[in-house]
Coordinates of C-alpha atoms and ligand atoms in Angstrom, one line a residue:
X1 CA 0.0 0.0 0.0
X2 CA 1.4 3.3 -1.0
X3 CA 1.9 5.5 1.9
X4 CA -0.4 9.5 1.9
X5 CA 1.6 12.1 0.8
X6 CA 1.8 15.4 2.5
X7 CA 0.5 18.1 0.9
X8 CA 1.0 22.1 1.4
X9 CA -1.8 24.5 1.0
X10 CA -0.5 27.8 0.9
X11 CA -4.3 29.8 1.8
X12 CA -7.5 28.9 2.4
X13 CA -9.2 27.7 -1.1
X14 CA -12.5 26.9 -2.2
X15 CA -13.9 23.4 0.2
X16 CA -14.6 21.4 -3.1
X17 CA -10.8 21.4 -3.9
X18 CA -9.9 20.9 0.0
X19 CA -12.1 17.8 0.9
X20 CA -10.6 16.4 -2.4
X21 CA -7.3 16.9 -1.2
X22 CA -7.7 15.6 2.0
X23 CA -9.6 12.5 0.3
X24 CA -6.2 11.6 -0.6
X25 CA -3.3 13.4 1.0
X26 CA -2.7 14.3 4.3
X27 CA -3.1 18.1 4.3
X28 CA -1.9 21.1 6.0
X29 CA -3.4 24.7 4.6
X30 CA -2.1 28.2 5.7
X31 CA -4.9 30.1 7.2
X32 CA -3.7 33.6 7.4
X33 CA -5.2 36.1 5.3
X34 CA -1.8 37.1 4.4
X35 CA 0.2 35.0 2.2
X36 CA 2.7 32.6 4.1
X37 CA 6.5 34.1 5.1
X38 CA 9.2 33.1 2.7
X39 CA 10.4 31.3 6.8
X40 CA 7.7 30.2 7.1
X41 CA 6.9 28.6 3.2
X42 CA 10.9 27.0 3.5
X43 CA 9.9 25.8 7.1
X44 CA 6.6 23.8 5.9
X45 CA 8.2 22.4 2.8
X46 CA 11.0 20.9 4.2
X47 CA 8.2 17.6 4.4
X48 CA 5.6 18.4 1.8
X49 CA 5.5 16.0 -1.1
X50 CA 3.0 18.6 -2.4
X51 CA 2.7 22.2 -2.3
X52 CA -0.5 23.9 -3.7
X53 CA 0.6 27.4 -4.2
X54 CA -1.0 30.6 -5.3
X55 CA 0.4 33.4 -7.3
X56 CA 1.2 35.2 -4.4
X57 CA 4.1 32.3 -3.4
X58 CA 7.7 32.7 -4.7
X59 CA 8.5 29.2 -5.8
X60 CA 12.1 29.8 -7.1
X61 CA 15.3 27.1 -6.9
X62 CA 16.3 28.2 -3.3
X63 CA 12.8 26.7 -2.0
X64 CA 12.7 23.9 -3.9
X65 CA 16.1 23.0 -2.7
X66 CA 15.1 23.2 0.9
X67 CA 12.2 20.7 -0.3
X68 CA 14.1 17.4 -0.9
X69 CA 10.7 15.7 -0.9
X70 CA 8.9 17.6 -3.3
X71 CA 7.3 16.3 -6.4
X72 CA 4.8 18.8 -7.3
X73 CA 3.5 22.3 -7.2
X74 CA 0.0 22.7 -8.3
X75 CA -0.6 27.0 -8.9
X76 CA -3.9 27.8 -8.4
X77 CA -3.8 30.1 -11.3
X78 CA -3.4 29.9 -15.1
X79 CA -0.4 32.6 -14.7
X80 CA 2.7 30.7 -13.4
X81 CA 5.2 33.9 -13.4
X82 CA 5.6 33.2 -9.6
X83 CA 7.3 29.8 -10.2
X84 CA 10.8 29.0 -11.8
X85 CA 9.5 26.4 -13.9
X86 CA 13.0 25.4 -15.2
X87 CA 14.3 24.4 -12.2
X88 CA 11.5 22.5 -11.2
X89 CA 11.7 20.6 -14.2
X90 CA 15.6 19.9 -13.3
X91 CA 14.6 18.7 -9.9
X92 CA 11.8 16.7 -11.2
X93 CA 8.9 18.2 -9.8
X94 CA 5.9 18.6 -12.3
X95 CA 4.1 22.3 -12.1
X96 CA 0.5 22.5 -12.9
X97 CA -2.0 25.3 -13.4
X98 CA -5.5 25.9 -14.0
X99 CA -6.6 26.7 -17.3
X100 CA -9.5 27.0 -19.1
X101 CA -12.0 27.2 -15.7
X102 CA -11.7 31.0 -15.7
X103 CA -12.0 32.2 -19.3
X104 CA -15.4 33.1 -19.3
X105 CA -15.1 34.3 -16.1
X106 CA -12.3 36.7 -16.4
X107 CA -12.9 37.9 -19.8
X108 CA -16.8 39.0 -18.5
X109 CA -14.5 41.0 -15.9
X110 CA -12.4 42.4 -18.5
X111 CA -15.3 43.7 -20.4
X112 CA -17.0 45.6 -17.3
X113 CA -13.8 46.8 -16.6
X114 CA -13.9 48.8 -19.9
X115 CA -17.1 49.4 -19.6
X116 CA -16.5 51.0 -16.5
X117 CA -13.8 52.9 -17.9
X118 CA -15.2 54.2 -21.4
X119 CA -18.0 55.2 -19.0
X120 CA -17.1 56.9 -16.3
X121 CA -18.6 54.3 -13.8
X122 CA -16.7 54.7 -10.7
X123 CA -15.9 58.4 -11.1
X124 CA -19.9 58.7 -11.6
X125 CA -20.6 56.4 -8.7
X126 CA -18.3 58.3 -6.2
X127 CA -20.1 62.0 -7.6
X128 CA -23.5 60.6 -6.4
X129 CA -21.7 59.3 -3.0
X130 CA -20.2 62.7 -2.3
X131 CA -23.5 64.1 -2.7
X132 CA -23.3 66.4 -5.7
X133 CA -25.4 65.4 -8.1
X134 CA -27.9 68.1 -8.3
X135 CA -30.1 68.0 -11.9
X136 CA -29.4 65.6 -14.9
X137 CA -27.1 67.2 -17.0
X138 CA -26.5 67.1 -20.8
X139 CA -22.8 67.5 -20.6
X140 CA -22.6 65.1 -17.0
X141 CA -19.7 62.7 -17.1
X142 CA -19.4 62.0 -21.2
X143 CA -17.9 58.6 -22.2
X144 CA -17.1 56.7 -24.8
X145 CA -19.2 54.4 -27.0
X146 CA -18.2 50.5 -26.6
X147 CA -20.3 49.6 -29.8
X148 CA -18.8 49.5 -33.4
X149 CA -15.4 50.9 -31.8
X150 CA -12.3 49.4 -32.1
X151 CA -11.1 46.6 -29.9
X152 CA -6.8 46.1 -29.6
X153 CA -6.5 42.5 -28.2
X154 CA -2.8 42.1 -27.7
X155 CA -2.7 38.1 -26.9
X156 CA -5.2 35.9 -28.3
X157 CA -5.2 33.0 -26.1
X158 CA -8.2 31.8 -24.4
X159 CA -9.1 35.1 -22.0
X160 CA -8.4 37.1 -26.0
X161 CA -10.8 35.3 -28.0
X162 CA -13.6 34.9 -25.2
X163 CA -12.9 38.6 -25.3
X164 CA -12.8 38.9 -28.9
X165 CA -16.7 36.6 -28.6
X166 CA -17.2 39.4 -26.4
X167 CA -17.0 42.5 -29.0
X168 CA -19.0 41.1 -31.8
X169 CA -21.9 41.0 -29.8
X170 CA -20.8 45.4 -29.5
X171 CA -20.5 44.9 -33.3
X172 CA -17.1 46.0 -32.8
X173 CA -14.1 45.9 -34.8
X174 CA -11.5 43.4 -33.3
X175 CA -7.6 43.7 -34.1
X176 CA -5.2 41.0 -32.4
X177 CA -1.5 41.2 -31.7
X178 CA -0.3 37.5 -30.9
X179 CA 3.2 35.8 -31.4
X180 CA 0.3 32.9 -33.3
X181 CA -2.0 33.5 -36.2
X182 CA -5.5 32.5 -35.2
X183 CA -6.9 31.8 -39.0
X184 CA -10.0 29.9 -37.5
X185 CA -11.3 32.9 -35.1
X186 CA -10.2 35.1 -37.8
X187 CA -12.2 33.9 -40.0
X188 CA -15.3 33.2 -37.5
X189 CA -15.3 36.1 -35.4
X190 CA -14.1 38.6 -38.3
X191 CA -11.2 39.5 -36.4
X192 CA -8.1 41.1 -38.1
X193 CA -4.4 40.4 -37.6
X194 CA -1.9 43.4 -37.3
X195 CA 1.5 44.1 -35.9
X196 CA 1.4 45.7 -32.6
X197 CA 2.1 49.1 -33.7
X198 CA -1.0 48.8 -36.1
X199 CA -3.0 47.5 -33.2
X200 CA -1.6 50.5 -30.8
X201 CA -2.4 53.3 -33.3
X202 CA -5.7 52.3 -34.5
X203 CA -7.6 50.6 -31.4
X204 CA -9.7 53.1 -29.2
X205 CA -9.7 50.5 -26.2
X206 CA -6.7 47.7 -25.7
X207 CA -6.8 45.2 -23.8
X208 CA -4.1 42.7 -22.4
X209 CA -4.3 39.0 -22.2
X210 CA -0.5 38.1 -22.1
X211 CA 1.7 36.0 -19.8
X212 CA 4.1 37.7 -18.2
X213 CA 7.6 36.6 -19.4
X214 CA 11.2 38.0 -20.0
X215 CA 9.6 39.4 -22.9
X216 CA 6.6 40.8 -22.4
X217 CA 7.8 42.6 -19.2
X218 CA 7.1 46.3 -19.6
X219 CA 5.6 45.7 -23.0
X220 CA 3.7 48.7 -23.3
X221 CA 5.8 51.7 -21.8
X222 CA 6.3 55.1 -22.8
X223 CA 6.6 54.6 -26.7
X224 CA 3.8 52.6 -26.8
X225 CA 1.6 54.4 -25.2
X226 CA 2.5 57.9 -27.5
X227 CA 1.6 55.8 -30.4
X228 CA -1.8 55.2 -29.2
X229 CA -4.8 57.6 -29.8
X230 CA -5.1 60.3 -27.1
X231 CA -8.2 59.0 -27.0
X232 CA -7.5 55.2 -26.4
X233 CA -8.0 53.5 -22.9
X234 CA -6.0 50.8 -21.9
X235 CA -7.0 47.5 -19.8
X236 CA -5.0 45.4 -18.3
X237 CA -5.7 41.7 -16.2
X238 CA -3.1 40.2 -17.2
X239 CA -0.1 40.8 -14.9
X240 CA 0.9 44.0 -13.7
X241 CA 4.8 43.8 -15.3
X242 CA 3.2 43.8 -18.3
X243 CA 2.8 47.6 -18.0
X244 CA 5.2 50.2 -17.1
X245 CA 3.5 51.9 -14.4
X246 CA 5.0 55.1 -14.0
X247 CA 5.1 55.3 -18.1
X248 CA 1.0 54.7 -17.6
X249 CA 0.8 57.6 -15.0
X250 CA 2.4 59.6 -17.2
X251 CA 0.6 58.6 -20.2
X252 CA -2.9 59.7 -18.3
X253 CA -1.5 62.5 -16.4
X254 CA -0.6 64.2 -19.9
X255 CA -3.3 63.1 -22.4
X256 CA -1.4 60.6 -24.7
X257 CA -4.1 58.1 -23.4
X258 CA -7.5 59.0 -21.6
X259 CA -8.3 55.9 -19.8
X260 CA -7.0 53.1 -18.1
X261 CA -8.7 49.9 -15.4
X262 CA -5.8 48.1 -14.4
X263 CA -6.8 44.7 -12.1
X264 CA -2.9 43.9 -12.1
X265 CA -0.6 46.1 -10.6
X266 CA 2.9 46.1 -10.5
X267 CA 3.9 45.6 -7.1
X268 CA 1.0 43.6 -5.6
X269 CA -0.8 44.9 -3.8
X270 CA -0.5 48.3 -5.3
X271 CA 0.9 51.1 -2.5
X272 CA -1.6 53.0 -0.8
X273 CA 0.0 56.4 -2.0
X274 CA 0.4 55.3 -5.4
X275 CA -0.3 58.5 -8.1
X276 CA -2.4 56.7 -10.3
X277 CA -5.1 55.7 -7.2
X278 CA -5.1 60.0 -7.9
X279 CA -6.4 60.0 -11.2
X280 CA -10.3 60.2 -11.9
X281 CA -9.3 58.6 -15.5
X282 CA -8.1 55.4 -14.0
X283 CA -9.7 52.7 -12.5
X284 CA -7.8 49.7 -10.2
X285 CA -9.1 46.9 -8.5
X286 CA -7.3 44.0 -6.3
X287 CA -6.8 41.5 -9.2
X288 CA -10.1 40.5 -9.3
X289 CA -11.2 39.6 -12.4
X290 CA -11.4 35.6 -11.7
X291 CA -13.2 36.2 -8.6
X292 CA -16.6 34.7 -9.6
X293 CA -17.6 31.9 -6.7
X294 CA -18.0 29.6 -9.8
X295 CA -14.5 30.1 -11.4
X296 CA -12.6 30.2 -8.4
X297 CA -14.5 26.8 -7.1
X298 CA -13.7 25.3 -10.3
X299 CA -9.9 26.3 -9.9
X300 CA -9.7 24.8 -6.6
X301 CA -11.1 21.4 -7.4
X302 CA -8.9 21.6 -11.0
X303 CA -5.7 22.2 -9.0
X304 CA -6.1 20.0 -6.2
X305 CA -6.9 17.2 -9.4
X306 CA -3.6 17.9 -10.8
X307 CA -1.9 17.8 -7.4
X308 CA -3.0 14.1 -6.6
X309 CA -2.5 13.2 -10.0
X310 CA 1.2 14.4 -10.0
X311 CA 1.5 13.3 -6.6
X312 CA 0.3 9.6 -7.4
X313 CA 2.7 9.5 -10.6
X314 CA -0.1 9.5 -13.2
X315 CA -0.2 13.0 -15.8
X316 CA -2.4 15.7 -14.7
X317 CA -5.0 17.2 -16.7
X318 CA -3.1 21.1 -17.1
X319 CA 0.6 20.2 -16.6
X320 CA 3.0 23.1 -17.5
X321 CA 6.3 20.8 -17.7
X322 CA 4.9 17.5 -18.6
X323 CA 8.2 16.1 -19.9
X324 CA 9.0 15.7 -15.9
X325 CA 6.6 12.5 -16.0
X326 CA 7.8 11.7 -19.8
X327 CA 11.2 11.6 -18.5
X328 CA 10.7 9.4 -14.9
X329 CA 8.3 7.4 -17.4
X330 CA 4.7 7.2 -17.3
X331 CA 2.6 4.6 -15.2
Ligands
DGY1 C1 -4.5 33.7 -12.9 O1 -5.2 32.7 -12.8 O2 -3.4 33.7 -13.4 C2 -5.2 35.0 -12.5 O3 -4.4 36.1 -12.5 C3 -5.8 34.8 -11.1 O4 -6.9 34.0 -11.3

């Protein structure tokens, strides 16, 4: 009989995913609001066969080194950024993610976000709060139209083209920026191709649906953003370093752009006394835009899946470096 492997969970997920891990693994879970301490994340895996992390959790060589027992790390995420995936692989411990559960999901978020934006939502919100609305007003708090404008999708993955589903319904014009053609949605969505310049100068909202890697850090910074249209509004739930912040400040404190709802912030969580939580023209929320009770249920019961599955030697459904198992050989 094999023995129960011992499994880290690094916060307090949805139950589904918990009573399955505990079905099969004996389980620990961090309950602190607050992520765990790097101490205290090197102290807990110095046993854990398993660690269940979240994108808030460093997973770099130095911890896996002080894990001798590791085999997997399950993110409970689609975004990976926070784990050094190539020295996992060269330890032999398989890194999953969640995938596919929180498309819908976050790509409905990324659409009220511009909404939100192009209209003046929050600013108007907080103008009724502070008690100044006094007669309806033919010139109160103008926006932009969403419907037959143009839509900059720079990614195309699965959050891009539930996005791109998204704009036709606003009859809008879709251009996509990917490193992949897409000739099937191109064809069945009527979306059109261009080079990112193309898609920066002619979209009046963009929106980003990269990962972040070494080369998409600080993909859209100060040039980018004066090639845009002074009336163009960026959104971003991607990851935070996809953006240079201060050149996105700048950008909206001068006019280059006019709008920006940013879920991702670069650091996380954003600083109090940031500038940009200053501007009327920018909206930021807490990286929210997965945080439906369905999605994020479905992402706790999808990576505590993988995690058993990695930790019982069979392939799990959304590995990121599957080759681990190809190379130990698969039961
Ligand atoms: C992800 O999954 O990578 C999101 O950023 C959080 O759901």
């Amino acid at each position: 009989m094999e023995a129960v492997p011992s499994v880290y969970v690094t916060r307090l997920i949805p139950k589904a995913g918990l009573d399955l891990l505990r079905g099969c693994a004996q389980v620990k879970v961090w309950e602190g609001e607050l992520p765990p301490s790097r101490e205290v994340l090197l102290q807990e895996l110095e046993e854990a066969e398993g660690v269940l992390s979240l994108l808030t959790d460093t997973i770099d060589a130095e911890l896996m080194d002080a894990a001798p027992r590791l085999r997997a790390v399950s993110n409970y995420a689609i975004g990976y950024d926070n784990i050094d995936v190539q020295a996992a692989t060269e330890r032999g411990i398989m890194v999953c993610h969640t995938p596919g559960v929180l498309t819908d999901t976050t790509a409905d978020f990324t659409f009220t976000l511009l909404a939100c934006v192009a209209r003046r939502v929050v600013e108007a919100a907080q103008y009724v709060r502070e008690g100044r609305w006094k007669t309806w007003g033919p010139m109160l708090c103008l926006g932009y139209d969403l419907h037959r404008a143009t839509l900059g999708l720079i990614g195309l993955g699965r959050i891009g083209g539930a996005m791109a589903k998204r704009a036709t319904g606003f009859e809008m014009r879709v251009l996509y920026h990917d490193l992949q053609r897409q000739p099937i949605q191109e064809q069945e969505l009527g979306l059109v191709y261009a080079d990112l310049d193309t898609v920066l100068r002619e979209s009046d909202f963009i929106s980003l649906h990269t990962p972040l890697t070494p080369e998409t850090f600080h993909m859209i910074g100060a040039e980018q953003f004066k090639t845009m249209k002074n009336t163009a509004m960026l959104v971003n739930t991607s990851r935070g370093q996809v953006v240079d912040q201060k050149a996105l400040y700048d950008a909206l404190v001068s006019g280059e752009i006019s709008g920006a709802g940013i879920d991702v912030t670069d650091p996380e969580p954003m600083d109090h006394d940031d500038p940009l939580l200053e501007l009327d023209n920018c909206v930021v929320v807490p990286h929210i835009a997965s945080a439906s009770i369905a999605a994020r249920t479905l992402m706790a019961t999808m990576a505590a899946e993988n995690l058993v599955a990695a930790l019982q030697g069979r392939m799990p459904r959304n590995p990121v470096n599957p080759e681990v198992l190809d190379l130990k050989g698969r039961r």
